[in-house]
Short mmCIF file of C-alpha atoms in Angstrom, two decimals:
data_model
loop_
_atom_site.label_atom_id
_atom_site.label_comp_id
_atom_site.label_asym_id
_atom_site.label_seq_id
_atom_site.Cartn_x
_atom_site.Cartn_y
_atom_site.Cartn_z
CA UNK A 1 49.34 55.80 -124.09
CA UNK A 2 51.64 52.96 -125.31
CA UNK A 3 54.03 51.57 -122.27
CA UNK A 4 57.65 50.65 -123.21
CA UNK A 5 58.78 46.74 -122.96
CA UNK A 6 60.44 46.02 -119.90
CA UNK A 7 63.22 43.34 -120.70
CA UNK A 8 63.84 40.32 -118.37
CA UNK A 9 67.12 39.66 -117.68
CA UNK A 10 69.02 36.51 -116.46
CA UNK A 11 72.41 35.66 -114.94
CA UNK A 12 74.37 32.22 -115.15
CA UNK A 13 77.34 32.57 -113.06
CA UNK A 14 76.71 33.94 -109.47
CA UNK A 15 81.00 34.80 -108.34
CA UNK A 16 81.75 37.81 -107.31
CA UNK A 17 81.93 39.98 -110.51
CA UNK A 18 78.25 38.86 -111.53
CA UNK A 19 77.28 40.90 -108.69
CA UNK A 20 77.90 44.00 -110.42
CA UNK A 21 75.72 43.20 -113.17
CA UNK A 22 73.02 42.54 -110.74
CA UNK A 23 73.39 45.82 -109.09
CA UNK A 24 73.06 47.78 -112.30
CA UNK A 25 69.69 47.21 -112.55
CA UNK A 26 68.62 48.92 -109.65
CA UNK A 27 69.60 51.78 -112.10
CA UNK A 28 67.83 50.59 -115.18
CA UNK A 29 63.95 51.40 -115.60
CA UNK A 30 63.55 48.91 -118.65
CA UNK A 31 65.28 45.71 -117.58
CA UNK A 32 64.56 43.46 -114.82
CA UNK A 33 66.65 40.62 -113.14
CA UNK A 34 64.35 37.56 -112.76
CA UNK A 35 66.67 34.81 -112.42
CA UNK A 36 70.38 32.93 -112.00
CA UNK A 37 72.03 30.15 -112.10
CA UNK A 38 74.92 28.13 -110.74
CA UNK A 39 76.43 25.30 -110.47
CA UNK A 40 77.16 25.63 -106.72
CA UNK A 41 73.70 25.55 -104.30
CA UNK A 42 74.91 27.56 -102.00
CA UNK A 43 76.13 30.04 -104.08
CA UNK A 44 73.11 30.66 -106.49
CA UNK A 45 70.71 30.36 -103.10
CA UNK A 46 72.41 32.63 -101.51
CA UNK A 47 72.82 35.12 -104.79
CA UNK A 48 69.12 34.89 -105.54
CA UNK A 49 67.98 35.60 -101.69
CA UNK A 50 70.21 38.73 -102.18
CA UNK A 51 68.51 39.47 -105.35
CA UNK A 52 65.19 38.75 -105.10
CA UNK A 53 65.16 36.57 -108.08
CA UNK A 54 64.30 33.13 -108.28
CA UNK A 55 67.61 30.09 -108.60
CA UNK A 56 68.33 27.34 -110.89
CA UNK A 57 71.32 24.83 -111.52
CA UNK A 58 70.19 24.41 -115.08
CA UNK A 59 70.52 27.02 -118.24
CA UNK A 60 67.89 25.49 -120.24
CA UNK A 61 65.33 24.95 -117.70
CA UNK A 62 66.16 28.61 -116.18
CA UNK A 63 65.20 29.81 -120.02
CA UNK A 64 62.64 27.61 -120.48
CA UNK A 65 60.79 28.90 -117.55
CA UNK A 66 62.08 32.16 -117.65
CA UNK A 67 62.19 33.32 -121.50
CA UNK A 68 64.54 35.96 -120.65
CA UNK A 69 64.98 38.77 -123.44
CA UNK A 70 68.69 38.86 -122.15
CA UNK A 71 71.45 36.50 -120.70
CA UNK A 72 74.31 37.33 -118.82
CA UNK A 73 77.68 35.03 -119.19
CA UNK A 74 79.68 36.00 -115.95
CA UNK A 75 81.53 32.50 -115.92
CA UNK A 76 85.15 31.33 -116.25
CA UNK A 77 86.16 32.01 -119.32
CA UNK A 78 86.74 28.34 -120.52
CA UNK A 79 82.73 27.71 -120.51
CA UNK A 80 81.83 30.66 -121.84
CA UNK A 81 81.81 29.53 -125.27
CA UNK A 82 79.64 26.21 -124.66
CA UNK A 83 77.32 28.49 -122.56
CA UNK A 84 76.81 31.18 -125.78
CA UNK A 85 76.04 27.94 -127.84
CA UNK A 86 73.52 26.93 -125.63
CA UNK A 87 71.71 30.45 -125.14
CA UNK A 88 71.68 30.57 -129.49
CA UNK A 89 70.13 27.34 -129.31
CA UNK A 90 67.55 28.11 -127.16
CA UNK A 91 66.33 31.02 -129.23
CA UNK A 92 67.38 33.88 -126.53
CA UNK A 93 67.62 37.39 -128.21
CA UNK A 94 70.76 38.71 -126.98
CA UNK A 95 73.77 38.04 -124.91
CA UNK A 96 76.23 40.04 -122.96
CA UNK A 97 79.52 37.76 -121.99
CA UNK A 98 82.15 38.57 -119.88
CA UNK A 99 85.48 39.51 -121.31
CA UNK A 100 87.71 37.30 -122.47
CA UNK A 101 85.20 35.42 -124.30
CA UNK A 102 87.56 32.20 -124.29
CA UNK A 103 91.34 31.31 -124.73
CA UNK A 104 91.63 28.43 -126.37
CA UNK A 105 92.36 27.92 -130.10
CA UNK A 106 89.42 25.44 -130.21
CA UNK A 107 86.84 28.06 -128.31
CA UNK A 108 87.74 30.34 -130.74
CA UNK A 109 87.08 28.11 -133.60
CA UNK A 110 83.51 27.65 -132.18
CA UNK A 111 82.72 30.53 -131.62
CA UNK A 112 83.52 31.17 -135.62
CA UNK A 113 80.82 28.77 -136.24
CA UNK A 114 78.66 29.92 -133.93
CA UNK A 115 78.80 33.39 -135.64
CA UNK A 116 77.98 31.56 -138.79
CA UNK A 117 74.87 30.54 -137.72
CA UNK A 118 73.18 31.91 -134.50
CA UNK A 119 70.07 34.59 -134.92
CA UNK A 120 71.29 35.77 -130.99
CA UNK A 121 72.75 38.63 -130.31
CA UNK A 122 76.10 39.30 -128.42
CA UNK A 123 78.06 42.07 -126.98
CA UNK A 124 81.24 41.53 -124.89
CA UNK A 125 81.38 43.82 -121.40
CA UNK A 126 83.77 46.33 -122.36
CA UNK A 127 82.14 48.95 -120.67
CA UNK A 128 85.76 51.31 -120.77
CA UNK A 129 84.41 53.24 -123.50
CA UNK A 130 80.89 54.03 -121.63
CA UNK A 131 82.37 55.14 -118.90
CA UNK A 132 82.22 59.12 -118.71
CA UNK A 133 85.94 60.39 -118.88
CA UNK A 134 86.55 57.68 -121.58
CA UNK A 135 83.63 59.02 -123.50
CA UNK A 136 84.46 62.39 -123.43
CA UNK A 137 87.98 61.67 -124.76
CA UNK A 138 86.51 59.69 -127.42
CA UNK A 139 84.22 62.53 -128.32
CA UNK A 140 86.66 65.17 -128.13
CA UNK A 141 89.02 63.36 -130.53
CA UNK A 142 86.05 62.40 -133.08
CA UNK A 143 85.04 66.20 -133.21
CA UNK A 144 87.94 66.80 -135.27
CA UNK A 145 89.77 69.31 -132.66
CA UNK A 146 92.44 68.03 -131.15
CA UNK A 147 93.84 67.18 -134.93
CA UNK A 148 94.38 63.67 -137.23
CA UNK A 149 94.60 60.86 -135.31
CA UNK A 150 97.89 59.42 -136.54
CA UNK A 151 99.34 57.01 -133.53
CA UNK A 152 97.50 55.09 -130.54
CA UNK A 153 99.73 53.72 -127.26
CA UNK A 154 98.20 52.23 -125.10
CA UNK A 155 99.16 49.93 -121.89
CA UNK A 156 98.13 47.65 -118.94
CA UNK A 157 99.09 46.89 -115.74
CA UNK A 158 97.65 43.30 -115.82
CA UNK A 159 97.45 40.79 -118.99
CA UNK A 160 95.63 40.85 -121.62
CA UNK A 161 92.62 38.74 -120.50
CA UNK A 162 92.90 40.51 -117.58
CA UNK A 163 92.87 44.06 -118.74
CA UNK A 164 94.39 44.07 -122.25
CA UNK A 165 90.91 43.32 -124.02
CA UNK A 166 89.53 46.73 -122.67
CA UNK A 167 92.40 48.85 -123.64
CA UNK A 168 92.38 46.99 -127.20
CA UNK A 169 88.72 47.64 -127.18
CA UNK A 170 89.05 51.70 -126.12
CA UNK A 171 91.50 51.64 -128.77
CA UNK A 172 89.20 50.31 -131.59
CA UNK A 173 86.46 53.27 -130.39
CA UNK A 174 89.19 56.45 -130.16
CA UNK A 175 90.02 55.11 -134.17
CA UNK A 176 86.25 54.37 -134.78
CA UNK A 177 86.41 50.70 -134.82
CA UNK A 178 88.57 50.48 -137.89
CA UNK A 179 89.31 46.99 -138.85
CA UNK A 180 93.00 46.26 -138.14
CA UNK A 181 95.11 45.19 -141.31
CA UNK A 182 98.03 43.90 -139.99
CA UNK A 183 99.26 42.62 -136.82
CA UNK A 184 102.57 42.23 -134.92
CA UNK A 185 102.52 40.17 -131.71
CA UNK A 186 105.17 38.96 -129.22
CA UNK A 187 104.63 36.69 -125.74
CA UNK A 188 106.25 36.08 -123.19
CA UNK A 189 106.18 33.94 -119.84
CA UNK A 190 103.68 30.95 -118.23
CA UNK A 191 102.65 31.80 -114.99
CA UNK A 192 99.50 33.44 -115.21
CA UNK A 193 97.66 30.69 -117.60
CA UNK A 194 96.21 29.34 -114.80
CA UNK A 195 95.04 32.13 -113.14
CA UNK A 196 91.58 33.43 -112.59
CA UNK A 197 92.07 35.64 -115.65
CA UNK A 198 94.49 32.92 -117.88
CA UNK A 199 97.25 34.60 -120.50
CA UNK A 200 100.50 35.34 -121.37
CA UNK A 201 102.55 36.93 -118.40
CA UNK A 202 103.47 40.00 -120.85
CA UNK A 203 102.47 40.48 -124.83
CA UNK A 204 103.28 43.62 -127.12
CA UNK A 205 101.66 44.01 -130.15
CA UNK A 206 102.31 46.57 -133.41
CA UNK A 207 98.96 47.56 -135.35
CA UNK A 208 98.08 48.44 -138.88
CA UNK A 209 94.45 50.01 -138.51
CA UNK A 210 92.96 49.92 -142.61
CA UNK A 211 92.79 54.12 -142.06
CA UNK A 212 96.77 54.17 -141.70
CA UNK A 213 96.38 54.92 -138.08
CA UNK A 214 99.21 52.55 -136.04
CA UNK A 215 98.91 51.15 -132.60
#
């Protein structure tokens, strides 16, 4: 009888939200958390002790000595970028990153490159659309019976790094992640750009989706 792969998983960023992640795999039979890392001693000793996985200040040597199947980016999000670069180059199969992936012009850029080129795998952690209620929505729309999907509205109580990527996100999956045509943005305000979760105070946006569907 064949036995299926269990996947080790590792986690470079050891703050408060990375502790989610790590919980999750008490619920997952085919993934296994062997390792973190941080910048901060304390903070990676005292993760790993929690965890029961083993510490490391250092990406590369963590994957070096690791080989995990999967990395977790659970980081501010202006190293996130430099981090993904580093797991491609390394030769690490996939990549989950915390949302937003970056917010600078020039992060963005590299991370056009990086698409260019890398043979890794990434998803961003917009879990909205897994999540039961929000699945059931999505499935009720797709089976054709609550009509045409004509108009999507959708809003958030925080900004868009801080929540406005998921809703855009749950958006793209009610319209079946059809490719926006056209776009229609507006910005306003300064003071939460250097916040733990760094954007515009308020944005609005107006979307062309290439099925005719607006947003």
């Amino acid at each position: 009888m064949s036995t299926k792969k269990v996947y080790r998983s590792a986690i470079v960023g050891c703050g408060g939200r990375s502790t989610q992640h790590a919980r999750a795999y008490k619920l997952i039979s085919r993934g296994e958390l062997v390792a973190c890392c941080d910048l901060d001693t304390e903070r990676r000793q005292s993760y790993a002790k929690e965890f029961g996985i083993r510490p490391y200040a250092d990406v590369v040597e963590m994957i070096k000595k690791e080989e995990p199947d999967l990395v977790h980016i659970v980081t501010p999000p202006n190293v996130r970028v430099e981090l993904m670069q580093v797991i491609s180059d390394s030769g690490v199969s996939a990549c989950i990153v915390e949302k937003p992936i970056c917010c600078e012009v020039s992060d963005w850029k590299n991370l056009c490159e990086l698409e260019e080129k890398t043979n890794t795998k990434f998803a961003v952690n917009h879990q909205l659309r897994w999540q039961p209620d929000f699945a059931h929505c999505q499935k009720a729309l797709n089976s054709g019976k609550l009509g045409k999907l004509l108009f999507l509205d959708f809003s958030a109580g925080m900004n868009i790094s801080g929540q406005g990527t998921h809703i855009l996100d749950y958006a793209m999956s009610l319209n079946q992640n059809t490719p926006a045509v056209r776009v229609f943005g507006a910005a306003s305000g300064d003071k939460e750009m250097k916040t733990v979760h760094p954007g515009p105070d308020t944005t609005v946006a107006q979307i062309l989706f290439a099925n005719g569907v607006y947003g």
